[in-house]
Amino acid sequence: MIGVPHVERFVIRGGNKLHGEIKISGAKNAVLGIMPAAILADGPCRIENIPDISDVRMMIKILRHIGAEVETPEEGVVVIDGKNVNANENIPDKMTRKLRASYYLLGALLGRYGNASVSMPGGCYFGERPIDQHIKGFEALGATVSTESAVVVATADELMGSSVYMDVVSVGATINVMLAAVRAKGLTVIENAAREPHIVDLANFLNSMGADVRGAGTDVIKIRGTANMHGCTYSIIPDQIEAGTYMVAAAAVGGDVIIQDVIPKHLESITTKLEECGVTVIEGDESIRVVSNIERPNACRVKTRPHPGFPTDMQPQMAVLLTTCKGTSHVVESVWDNRFKYTQQLKRMGANIIVDGKTAIITGVDNLNGAPVEADDLRAGAAMVIAGMMAKGTTTVTNVNLIDRGYEKIVEKLSAVGVDIVREVFDEE
Ligand code: EPZ
């Protein structure tokens, strides 16, 4: 009908077991820190294994908005040259609301030009998402940071290396301080740093440009500032959370799936949990095979923690698997204040979940039933897809644009291993 918005949804018919191979794309949370970092170099950076997801397309828009030259010469590749960047260009609210990671431009612009202005970030809502630790780090390096009418402005005549102790383990703050520190004068020590694989990937990228970053992957990162950084060629690591999502999907519906292009070490906490549930996981050099013929998973206790603990970005997916567990499982969310909103959608499908503060108590049921549900956020949306694959009958998932933020070709990848899933455009009444 004219004027009625076209909306996309997934239609999933549950019950199919999975067989075949799924190839994992580059890591979203690595590439969103690495693309802004490219403007720190005095020449172009060629970055490969870029996932084709909407968050990357938004980051390209933001980089072009401040004057960076961004080419996409072939699939999975971007070439970024920051030589014409205008550090005085504000990154407006209409952009930062769509991509929380836009705030990495604060660290990159401050690090390169001593000046940055970025509207307060948006992103998935799991309760408060402050940036006090980012600001603490910038101020430790000698910057003046103010928040005028929801725009964060950071300036510094000269950034000086310093010690920064993070009051809370923060991926974003660790990345932002790394970006500001690589060209500061002297030594910066970040203590209580995040240890995620994407932190290590960023450090390796920065070092490829001539920076001196040591200790990434531990909770102490030491950065010796360098005056000049040059262009480089770099390939992004595989996406730990995309791989984990498909591991849990295979465990949930059964079958035998090989997930290709992964780093098994990044998946250890997920592998351990799936084995606890009774699933067989076989590690290859760059692949992981999930063999599942369990009717219902064993009940277990999951607690999310910063890496190398069980990732918070895998919490909704794991909770869905446990909706049909034998007995009662507990899922504790220790990173975010409010990341159980999606359980309301699961209850529509027959799940038995009681949320008590930071704990979801899941009593296993025989099966889920298909229903119309929506994606509350990126990972909750992926969890709804898994729920639809498990359920008896048909499930429709709306707000799939949120899923497309972080999962490249999810419909194609799942269809190729036997899932009955289609993407439909329909007129929203
Ligand atoms: C990153 O968000 C990821 N996003 C999130 O993934 C992920 O859930 C999170 O790290 C934790 O792993 C990207 O990388 C783009 P944090 P970030 O700073 O950096 C508190 C996904 O699905 N905190 O590590 O925003 C904060 O409130 C997304 O891909 C402060 O108190 O997360 C939270 O409780 C969703 N002050 C905790 O730290 C600060 O200054 C961890 O947040 C910063 C954070």
Short mmCIF file of C-alpha atoms and ligand atoms in Angstrom, two decimals:
data_model
loop_
_atom_site.label_atom_id
_atom_site.label_comp_id
_atom_site.label_asym_id
_atom_site.label_seq_id
_atom_site.Cartn_x
_atom_site.Cartn_y
_atom_site.Cartn_z
CA MET A 1 0.00 0.00 0.00
CA ILE A 2 1.26 3.48 -0.82
CA GLY A 3 2.76 5.23 2.18
CA VAL A 4 2.86 2.14 4.38
CA PRO A 5 6.51 1.46 5.31
CA HIS A 6 8.12 -1.67 3.92
CA VAL A 7 9.62 -3.68 6.76
CA GLU A 8 11.89 -6.69 6.57
CA ARG A 9 11.42 -9.78 8.69
CA PHE A 10 12.75 -13.31 8.88
CA VAL A 11 10.32 -16.23 8.56
CA ILE A 12 11.74 -19.39 10.14
CA ARG A 13 10.22 -22.88 10.16
CA GLY A 14 11.78 -24.80 13.00
CA GLY A 15 12.90 -28.40 13.42
CA ASN A 16 15.62 -28.83 10.78
CA LYS A 17 18.96 -30.22 11.88
CA LEU A 18 22.11 -28.55 10.53
CA HIS A 19 24.67 -30.13 8.24
CA GLY A 20 27.53 -28.53 6.32
CA GLU A 21 29.92 -25.63 6.68
CA ILE A 22 29.60 -22.00 7.76
CA LYS A 23 32.39 -19.51 6.95
CA ILE A 24 32.96 -16.83 9.58
CA SER A 25 33.47 -13.16 8.59
CA GLY A 26 35.80 -10.56 10.05
CA ALA A 27 35.15 -9.43 13.62
CA LYS A 28 32.71 -6.52 13.95
CA ASN A 29 34.09 -5.31 17.27
CA ALA A 30 37.65 -5.40 15.94
CA VAL A 31 36.94 -3.60 12.68
CA LEU A 32 34.96 -0.85 14.42
CA GLY A 33 38.06 0.07 16.44
CA ILE A 34 40.54 -0.49 13.61
CA MET A 35 38.83 1.62 10.92
CA PRO A 36 38.99 4.85 13.00
CA ALA A 37 42.57 3.96 13.97
CA ALA A 38 43.56 4.15 10.30
CA ILE A 39 43.38 7.97 10.38
CA LEU A 40 46.35 7.97 12.79
CA ALA A 41 48.63 7.01 9.88
CA ASP A 42 50.30 9.49 7.51
CA GLY A 43 49.43 7.25 4.56
CA PRO A 44 46.66 4.91 3.35
CA CYS A 45 45.78 1.70 5.20
CA ARG A 46 44.41 -1.32 3.33
CA ILE A 47 42.23 -3.40 5.68
CA GLU A 48 41.08 -6.87 4.58
CA ASN A 49 38.50 -9.43 5.80
CA ILE A 50 36.04 -6.60 6.48
CA PRO A 51 32.54 -8.00 7.18
CA ASP A 52 29.72 -6.71 4.97
CA ILE A 53 27.49 -5.46 7.81
CA SER A 54 25.58 -2.23 8.33
CA ASP A 55 27.78 -1.07 11.22
CA VAL A 56 30.77 -1.06 8.84
CA ARG A 57 28.80 0.87 6.21
CA MET A 58 27.89 3.43 8.88
CA MET A 59 31.52 3.75 10.01
CA ILE A 60 32.53 4.40 6.38
CA LYS A 61 29.92 7.21 6.23
CA ILE A 62 31.28 8.72 9.46
CA LEU A 63 34.90 8.59 8.27
CA ARG A 64 33.95 10.22 4.96
CA HIS A 65 31.96 12.86 6.89
CA ILE A 66 35.16 14.07 8.58
CA GLY A 67 37.05 14.06 5.29
CA ALA A 68 38.81 10.70 5.24
CA GLU A 69 39.13 9.05 1.84
CA VAL A 70 37.57 5.58 2.04
CA GLU A 71 37.68 3.28 -0.98
CA THR A 72 36.18 -0.19 -1.26
CA PRO A 73 38.23 -1.66 -4.13
CA GLU A 74 36.89 -5.18 -3.70
CA GLU A 75 34.59 -7.24 -1.47
CA GLY A 76 35.88 -7.36 2.10
CA VAL A 77 38.48 -4.64 1.60
CA VAL A 78 38.56 -0.97 2.58
CA VAL A 79 41.40 1.50 1.96
CA ILE A 80 41.35 4.45 4.35
CA ASP A 81 43.47 7.59 3.97
CA GLY A 82 43.14 10.22 6.67
CA LYS A 83 45.36 12.87 5.07
CA ASN A 84 42.46 15.27 4.44
CA VAL A 85 40.59 14.69 7.69
CA ASN A 86 39.14 17.85 9.27
CA ALA A 87 39.38 17.38 13.04
CA ASN A 88 37.08 20.36 13.60
CA GLU A 89 34.19 18.59 11.89
CA ASN A 90 31.64 17.53 14.50
CA ILE A 91 30.24 14.03 14.18
CA PRO A 92 26.52 14.70 14.52
CA ASP A 93 23.93 13.02 16.66
CA LYS A 94 22.15 11.51 13.62
CA MET A 95 25.30 9.48 13.00
CA THR A 96 26.40 8.65 16.54
CA ARG A 97 22.88 7.49 17.46
CA LYS A 98 23.16 4.85 14.77
CA LEU A 99 26.62 3.66 15.74
CA ARG A 100 27.91 3.72 19.31
CA ALA A 101 31.43 2.89 18.08
CA SER A 102 31.52 6.36 16.49
CA TYR A 103 32.99 7.48 19.80
CA TYR A 104 36.29 5.82 18.79
CA LEU A 105 36.80 8.92 16.64
CA LEU A 106 37.33 10.81 19.92
CA GLY A 107 40.49 8.82 20.63
CA ALA A 108 41.70 8.77 17.03
CA LEU A 109 41.15 12.49 16.34
CA LEU A 110 42.53 13.48 19.74
CA GLY A 111 45.54 11.27 19.17
CA ARG A 112 46.25 12.60 15.69
CA TYR A 113 45.18 16.27 15.88
CA GLY A 114 44.68 17.09 19.58
CA ASN A 115 41.06 17.93 18.92
CA ALA A 116 37.79 15.96 18.65
CA SER A 117 34.06 16.64 18.80
CA VAL A 118 31.61 13.73 18.80
CA SER A 119 27.93 13.73 19.80
CA MET A 120 27.14 11.42 22.72
CA PRO A 121 26.97 7.81 21.47
CA GLY A 122 23.88 5.67 20.96
CA GLY A 123 23.80 1.89 20.45
CA CYS A 124 22.02 -1.10 22.01
CA TYR A 125 20.29 -0.32 25.31
CA PHE A 126 21.21 -2.61 28.21
CA GLY A 127 20.99 0.00 30.93
CA GLU A 128 23.42 2.83 31.52
CA ARG A 129 26.27 3.03 29.03
CA PRO A 130 28.52 5.75 30.50
CA ILE A 131 31.83 6.86 29.01
CA ASP A 132 33.42 8.12 32.24
CA GLN A 133 36.40 5.75 31.85
CA HIS A 134 37.06 7.00 28.31
CA ILE A 135 37.10 10.58 29.62
CA LYS A 136 39.26 9.61 32.60
CA GLY A 137 41.83 8.18 30.19
CA PHE A 138 41.85 11.21 27.89
CA GLU A 139 42.25 13.57 30.88
CA ALA A 140 45.11 11.44 32.24
CA LEU A 141 46.90 12.07 28.92
CA GLY A 142 46.46 15.81 29.39
CA ALA A 143 43.32 16.44 27.38
CA THR A 144 40.51 18.77 28.41
CA VAL A 145 37.16 17.05 27.92
CA SER A 146 33.78 18.77 28.14
CA THR A 147 30.27 17.63 27.33
CA GLU A 148 28.41 20.61 25.94
CA SER A 149 24.77 19.94 24.98
CA ALA A 150 25.36 16.23 24.45
CA VAL A 151 28.49 16.76 22.37
CA VAL A 152 31.78 15.45 23.80
CA VAL A 153 34.64 17.85 22.99
CA ALA A 154 38.22 16.77 23.73
CA THR A 155 41.23 19.03 23.15
CA ALA A 156 44.91 18.90 24.05
CA ASP A 157 47.88 21.08 23.14
CA GLU A 158 50.11 18.08 23.64
CA LEU A 159 49.25 14.58 24.83
CA MET A 160 51.68 13.19 27.40
CA GLY A 161 51.93 9.50 28.26
CA SER A 162 50.54 8.60 31.68
CA SER A 163 49.21 5.77 33.83
CA VAL A 164 45.49 5.02 33.56
CA TYR A 165 43.77 2.59 35.93
CA MET A 166 40.36 1.54 34.60
CA ASP A 167 37.84 1.44 37.46
CA VAL A 168 35.84 -1.07 35.42
CA VAL A 169 37.02 -3.37 32.62
CA SER A 170 35.85 -1.57 29.51
CA VAL A 171 36.43 -2.62 25.90
CA GLY A 172 35.50 0.81 24.56
CA ALA A 173 37.55 2.80 27.04
CA THR A 174 40.59 0.55 26.52
CA ILE A 175 40.34 1.04 22.75
CA ASN A 176 39.77 4.79 22.98
CA VAL A 177 42.74 5.34 25.30
CA MET A 178 44.96 3.20 23.05
CA LEU A 179 43.99 5.39 20.08
CA ALA A 180 44.81 8.60 21.96
CA ALA A 181 48.05 7.26 23.46
CA VAL A 182 49.90 5.87 20.42
CA ARG A 183 51.07 9.32 19.34
CA ALA A 184 51.33 10.89 22.82
CA LYS A 185 54.79 11.82 24.11
CA GLY A 186 56.25 9.11 26.37
CA LEU A 187 54.89 5.97 28.03
CA THR A 188 51.24 5.23 28.71
CA VAL A 189 50.29 2.29 30.95
CA ILE A 190 46.66 1.14 30.90
CA GLU A 191 45.89 -1.02 33.93
CA ASN A 192 42.81 -3.21 34.37
CA ALA A 193 42.58 -3.12 30.57
CA ALA A 194 40.08 -5.22 28.60
CA ARG A 195 41.63 -8.41 27.20
CA GLU A 196 39.21 -9.25 24.35
CA PRO A 197 40.59 -10.62 21.04
CA HIS A 198 39.56 -7.38 19.35
CA ILE A 199 41.84 -5.43 21.72
CA VAL A 200 44.76 -7.59 20.57
CA ASP A 201 43.74 -7.14 16.94
CA LEU A 202 43.75 -3.36 17.33
CA ALA A 203 47.18 -3.45 19.00
CA ASN A 204 48.56 -5.55 16.14
CA PHE A 205 47.07 -3.13 13.61
CA LEU A 206 48.57 -0.11 15.41
CA ASN A 207 51.96 -1.82 15.55
CA SER A 208 51.69 -2.53 11.81
CA MET A 209 51.49 1.25 11.39
CA GLY A 210 54.67 1.76 13.44
CA ALA A 211 53.20 2.17 16.91
CA ASP A 212 54.72 0.52 19.99
CA VAL A 213 51.92 -1.26 21.88
CA ARG A 214 52.79 -4.13 24.21
CA GLY A 215 50.78 -6.35 26.53
CA ALA A 216 47.46 -6.32 24.66
CA GLY A 217 45.49 -9.38 25.74
CA THR A 218 46.65 -8.94 29.32
CA ASP A 219 45.25 -6.45 31.81
CA VAL A 220 48.30 -4.17 31.48
CA ILE A 221 48.92 -2.51 28.12
CA LYS A 222 52.05 -0.36 27.66
CA ILE A 223 52.21 2.15 24.81
CA ARG A 224 55.29 4.18 23.87
CA GLY A 225 54.13 7.14 21.80
CA THR A 226 55.57 7.52 18.30
CA ALA A 227 55.73 10.77 16.32
CA ASN A 228 54.99 9.20 12.97
CA MET A 229 52.78 6.32 11.89
CA HIS A 230 52.65 5.01 8.35
CA GLY A 231 50.05 3.20 6.24
CA CYS A 232 49.89 -0.59 6.23
CA THR A 233 47.99 -3.64 5.01
CA TYR A 234 46.13 -5.64 7.64
CA SER A 235 43.58 -8.44 7.87
CA ILE A 236 40.89 -8.50 10.57
CA ILE A 237 40.57 -11.54 12.88
CA PRO A 238 37.49 -13.77 12.57
CA ASP A 239 34.42 -12.79 14.56
CA GLN A 240 34.39 -14.65 17.89
CA ILE A 241 30.72 -13.84 18.55
CA GLU A 242 29.47 -14.71 15.07
CA ALA A 243 31.26 -18.06 15.39
CA GLY A 244 29.88 -18.61 18.88
CA THR A 245 26.37 -17.80 17.70
CA TYR A 246 26.51 -20.50 15.03
CA MET A 247 28.06 -23.00 17.46
CA VAL A 248 25.12 -22.49 19.82
CA ALA A 249 22.65 -22.69 16.92
CA ALA A 250 24.06 -26.07 15.87
CA ALA A 251 23.98 -27.28 19.48
CA ALA A 252 20.38 -26.11 19.85
CA VAL A 253 18.84 -27.88 16.84
CA GLY A 254 21.28 -30.78 16.44
CA GLY A 255 23.34 -31.93 13.49
CA ASP A 256 26.98 -31.76 12.45
CA VAL A 257 28.41 -28.40 11.40
CA ILE A 258 31.95 -27.26 10.64
CA ILE A 259 32.48 -23.57 11.34
CA GLN A 260 35.36 -22.38 9.17
CA ASP A 261 37.85 -19.49 9.53
CA VAL A 262 37.85 -19.24 13.30
CA ILE A 263 40.51 -18.98 16.02
CA PRO A 264 39.50 -21.84 18.37
CA LYS A 265 41.30 -20.27 21.31
CA HIS A 266 38.93 -17.29 21.15
CA LEU A 267 36.00 -19.71 21.54
CA GLU A 268 37.23 -21.72 24.52
CA SER A 269 34.68 -20.40 27.02
CA ILE A 270 31.84 -21.18 24.60
CA THR A 271 33.22 -24.63 23.77
CA THR A 272 33.49 -25.47 27.46
CA LYS A 273 29.87 -24.49 28.13
CA LEU A 274 28.55 -26.45 25.14
CA GLU A 275 30.46 -29.54 26.25
CA GLU A 276 28.90 -29.10 29.71
CA CYS A 277 25.52 -29.15 27.95
CA GLY A 278 26.37 -32.52 26.39
CA VAL A 279 27.45 -31.31 22.94
CA THR A 280 30.57 -32.59 21.14
CA VAL A 281 32.97 -29.85 19.97
CA ILE A 282 36.04 -30.75 17.90
CA GLU A 283 38.72 -28.08 17.42
CA GLY A 284 40.69 -27.86 14.16
CA ASP A 285 43.53 -25.43 13.38
CA GLU A 286 41.17 -22.81 11.93
CA SER A 287 37.81 -24.51 12.32
CA ILE A 288 35.50 -25.83 14.98
CA ARG A 289 33.09 -28.73 14.47
CA VAL A 290 29.89 -29.00 16.51
CA VAL A 291 28.20 -32.40 16.64
CA SER A 292 24.94 -32.42 18.54
CA ASN A 293 22.40 -35.21 18.81
CA ILE A 294 21.05 -34.32 22.22
CA GLU A 295 17.28 -34.11 22.60
CA ARG A 296 17.68 -31.59 25.41
CA PRO A 297 20.86 -29.97 26.77
CA ASN A 298 22.06 -30.57 30.31
CA ALA A 299 21.21 -27.73 32.65
CA CYS A 300 24.15 -25.52 33.52
CA ARG A 301 25.19 -22.23 35.12
CA VAL A 302 26.50 -19.46 32.89
CA LYS A 303 28.05 -16.24 34.19
CA THR A 304 29.19 -13.59 31.71
CA ARG A 305 32.56 -11.96 32.36
CA PRO A 306 35.10 -9.91 30.44
CA HIS A 307 37.40 -12.04 28.25
CA PRO A 308 38.55 -14.76 28.76
CA GLY A 309 35.28 -15.36 30.61
CA PHE A 310 32.01 -16.29 28.89
CA PRO A 311 31.21 -13.32 26.59
CA THR A 312 28.23 -11.14 27.45
CA ASP A 313 27.53 -10.93 23.71
CA MET A 314 26.80 -14.67 23.79
CA GLN A 315 24.43 -14.49 26.77
CA PRO A 316 21.09 -14.28 24.90
CA GLN A 317 22.05 -17.06 22.49
CA MET A 318 23.08 -19.39 25.35
CA ALA A 319 19.89 -18.62 27.26
CA VAL A 320 17.83 -19.71 24.24
CA LEU A 321 19.68 -23.03 24.07
CA LEU A 322 18.92 -23.56 27.77
CA THR A 323 15.15 -22.99 27.40
CA THR A 324 14.82 -26.75 26.71
CA CYS A 325 17.48 -27.88 29.21
CA LYS A 326 16.94 -30.91 31.46
CA GLY A 327 16.22 -29.21 34.80
CA THR A 328 16.91 -25.60 35.76
CA SER A 329 19.75 -23.38 34.50
CA HIS A 330 20.99 -20.03 35.78
CA VAL A 331 22.34 -17.29 33.52
CA VAL A 332 24.07 -14.43 35.36
CA GLU A 333 24.77 -11.21 33.43
CA SER A 334 27.66 -9.50 35.23
CA VAL A 335 28.75 -7.00 32.54
CA TRP A 336 25.54 -5.09 31.74
CA ASP A 337 22.81 -3.92 34.13
CA ASN A 338 19.84 -4.87 32.00
CA ARG A 339 20.42 -7.42 29.24
CA PHE A 340 17.43 -9.74 29.74
CA LYS A 341 14.72 -7.76 27.88
CA TYR A 342 14.62 -10.43 25.16
CA THR A 343 13.34 -13.05 27.66
CA GLN A 344 9.87 -11.51 27.27
CA GLN A 345 9.96 -12.56 23.63
CA LEU A 346 11.01 -16.10 24.59
CA LYS A 347 8.10 -16.41 26.99
CA ARG A 348 5.79 -15.80 24.02
CA MET A 349 7.34 -18.94 22.56
CA GLY A 350 6.67 -20.99 25.70
CA ALA A 351 9.95 -20.56 27.58
CA ASN A 352 9.88 -20.70 31.36
CA ILE A 353 12.22 -17.91 32.51
CA ILE A 354 12.19 -15.85 35.68
CA VAL A 355 14.48 -12.81 35.71
CA ASP A 356 15.66 -11.85 39.18
CA GLY A 357 17.99 -8.86 38.98
CA LYS A 358 21.10 -9.97 37.10
CA THR A 359 20.06 -13.63 37.01
CA ALA A 360 17.73 -15.44 34.63
CA ILE A 361 16.40 -18.70 36.09
CA ILE A 362 15.50 -20.99 33.18
CA THR A 363 13.40 -24.09 33.79
CA GLY A 364 13.63 -26.36 30.76
CA VAL A 365 10.48 -27.05 28.73
CA ASP A 366 9.99 -29.85 26.17
CA ASN A 367 9.99 -27.44 23.24
CA LEU A 368 9.45 -23.85 22.13
CA ASN A 369 6.51 -22.92 19.90
CA GLY A 370 6.80 -20.63 16.90
CA ALA A 371 5.45 -17.10 17.39
CA PRO A 372 5.84 -13.55 16.05
CA VAL A 373 8.78 -11.97 17.93
CA GLU A 374 11.10 -9.02 17.40
CA ALA A 375 14.79 -8.33 17.77
CA ASP A 376 15.36 -6.07 20.78
CA ASP A 377 19.02 -5.59 19.84
CA LEU A 378 21.74 -7.23 17.77
CA ARG A 379 22.51 -10.28 19.90
CA ALA A 380 18.94 -10.70 21.18
CA GLY A 381 17.89 -10.75 17.53
CA ALA A 382 20.35 -13.54 16.78
CA ALA A 383 18.95 -15.39 19.80
CA MET A 384 15.41 -15.06 18.36
CA VAL A 385 16.65 -16.67 15.14
CA ILE A 386 18.01 -19.62 17.12
CA ALA A 387 14.72 -19.84 19.02
CA GLY A 388 12.83 -19.97 15.71
CA MET A 389 15.13 -22.74 14.48
CA MET A 390 14.37 -24.74 17.65
CA ALA A 391 10.62 -24.08 17.82
CA LYS A 392 7.78 -26.22 16.56
CA GLY A 393 6.02 -24.32 13.79
CA THR A 394 6.76 -20.93 12.26
CA THR A 395 8.45 -17.92 13.86
CA THR A 396 8.62 -14.42 12.38
CA VAL A 397 11.38 -12.08 13.59
CA THR A 398 11.03 -8.33 12.92
CA ASN A 399 13.52 -5.48 13.46
CA VAL A 400 16.00 -7.61 11.50
CA ASN A 401 17.93 -4.45 10.62
CA LEU A 402 19.39 -4.80 14.12
CA ILE A 403 20.64 -8.30 13.24
CA ASP A 404 22.14 -7.04 9.99
CA ARG A 405 24.32 -4.69 12.04
CA GLY A 406 26.60 -7.56 13.05
CA TYR A 407 25.85 -10.72 11.06
CA GLU A 408 26.95 -10.80 7.43
CA LYS A 409 24.63 -12.83 5.18
CA ILE A 410 22.99 -14.62 8.14
CA VAL A 411 20.05 -15.91 6.01
CA GLU A 412 22.41 -17.27 3.31
CA LYS A 413 24.79 -18.82 5.85
CA LEU A 414 22.01 -20.56 7.78
CA SER A 415 20.09 -21.67 4.67
CA ALA A 416 23.27 -23.30 3.34
CA VAL A 417 23.37 -25.67 6.35
CA GLY A 418 19.67 -26.58 6.21
CA VAL A 419 17.74 -23.92 8.12
CA ASP A 420 14.32 -23.07 6.65
CA ILE A 421 14.69 -19.27 6.86
CA VAL A 422 13.71 -16.54 4.41
CA ARG A 423 13.96 -12.73 4.50
CA GLU A 424 10.60 -11.15 3.59
CA VAL A 425 9.58 -7.58 2.88
CA PHE A 426 6.08 -6.81 4.10
CA ASP A 427 3.84 -3.77 4.50
CA GLU A 428 3.69 -2.88 8.15
CA GLU A 429 -0.02 -2.27 8.99
C1 EPZ B 1 31.73 -3.36 23.65
O1 EPZ B 1 30.84 -2.37 24.13
C2 EPZ B 1 31.01 -4.11 22.56
N1 EPZ B 1 30.68 -3.20 21.46
C3 EPZ B 1 29.73 -4.75 23.12
O2 EPZ B 1 29.19 -5.57 22.08
C4 EPZ B 1 30.08 -5.65 24.30
O3 EPZ B 1 28.88 -6.10 24.90
C5 EPZ B 1 30.93 -4.91 25.32
O4 EPZ B 1 32.07 -4.29 24.69
C6 EPZ B 1 31.45 -5.85 26.41
O5 EPZ B 1 32.24 -6.86 25.81
C7 EPZ B 1 31.65 -2.91 20.57
O6 EPZ B 1 32.77 -3.36 20.68
C8 EPZ B 1 31.27 -2.00 19.43
P1 EPZ B 1 32.29 -1.81 27.78
P2 EPZ B 1 31.39 -1.21 25.14
O7 EPZ B 1 32.82 -0.43 27.78
O8 EPZ B 1 32.79 -0.92 24.80
C9 EPZ B 1 30.72 -0.08 31.89
C10 EPZ B 1 27.73 -6.29 20.43
O9 EPZ B 1 26.72 -6.98 20.56
N2 EPZ B 1 31.43 1.15 31.51
O10 EPZ B 1 33.25 -2.96 27.79
O11 EPZ B 1 30.39 -0.13 25.15
C11 EPZ B 1 29.52 -0.38 31.01
O12 EPZ B 1 28.38 0.32 31.46
C12 EPZ B 1 27.98 -5.18 21.42
O13 EPZ B 1 28.61 -6.46 19.54
C13 EPZ B 1 31.51 2.20 32.44
O14 EPZ B 1 31.01 2.11 33.56
O15 EPZ B 1 31.32 -2.00 26.53
C14 EPZ B 1 29.38 -1.87 31.14
O16 EPZ B 1 28.67 -2.17 32.32
C15 EPZ B 1 26.83 -4.98 22.37
N3 EPZ B 1 32.17 3.33 32.09
C16 EPZ B 1 30.82 -2.35 31.27
O17 EPZ B 1 31.58 -1.21 31.66
C17 EPZ B 1 32.76 3.48 30.86
O18 EPZ B 1 33.37 4.55 30.61
C18 EPZ B 1 31.42 -2.92 30.00
O19 EPZ B 1 31.25 -1.94 28.99
C19 EPZ B 1 32.67 2.42 29.94
C20 EPZ B 1 32.01 1.26 30.28
#
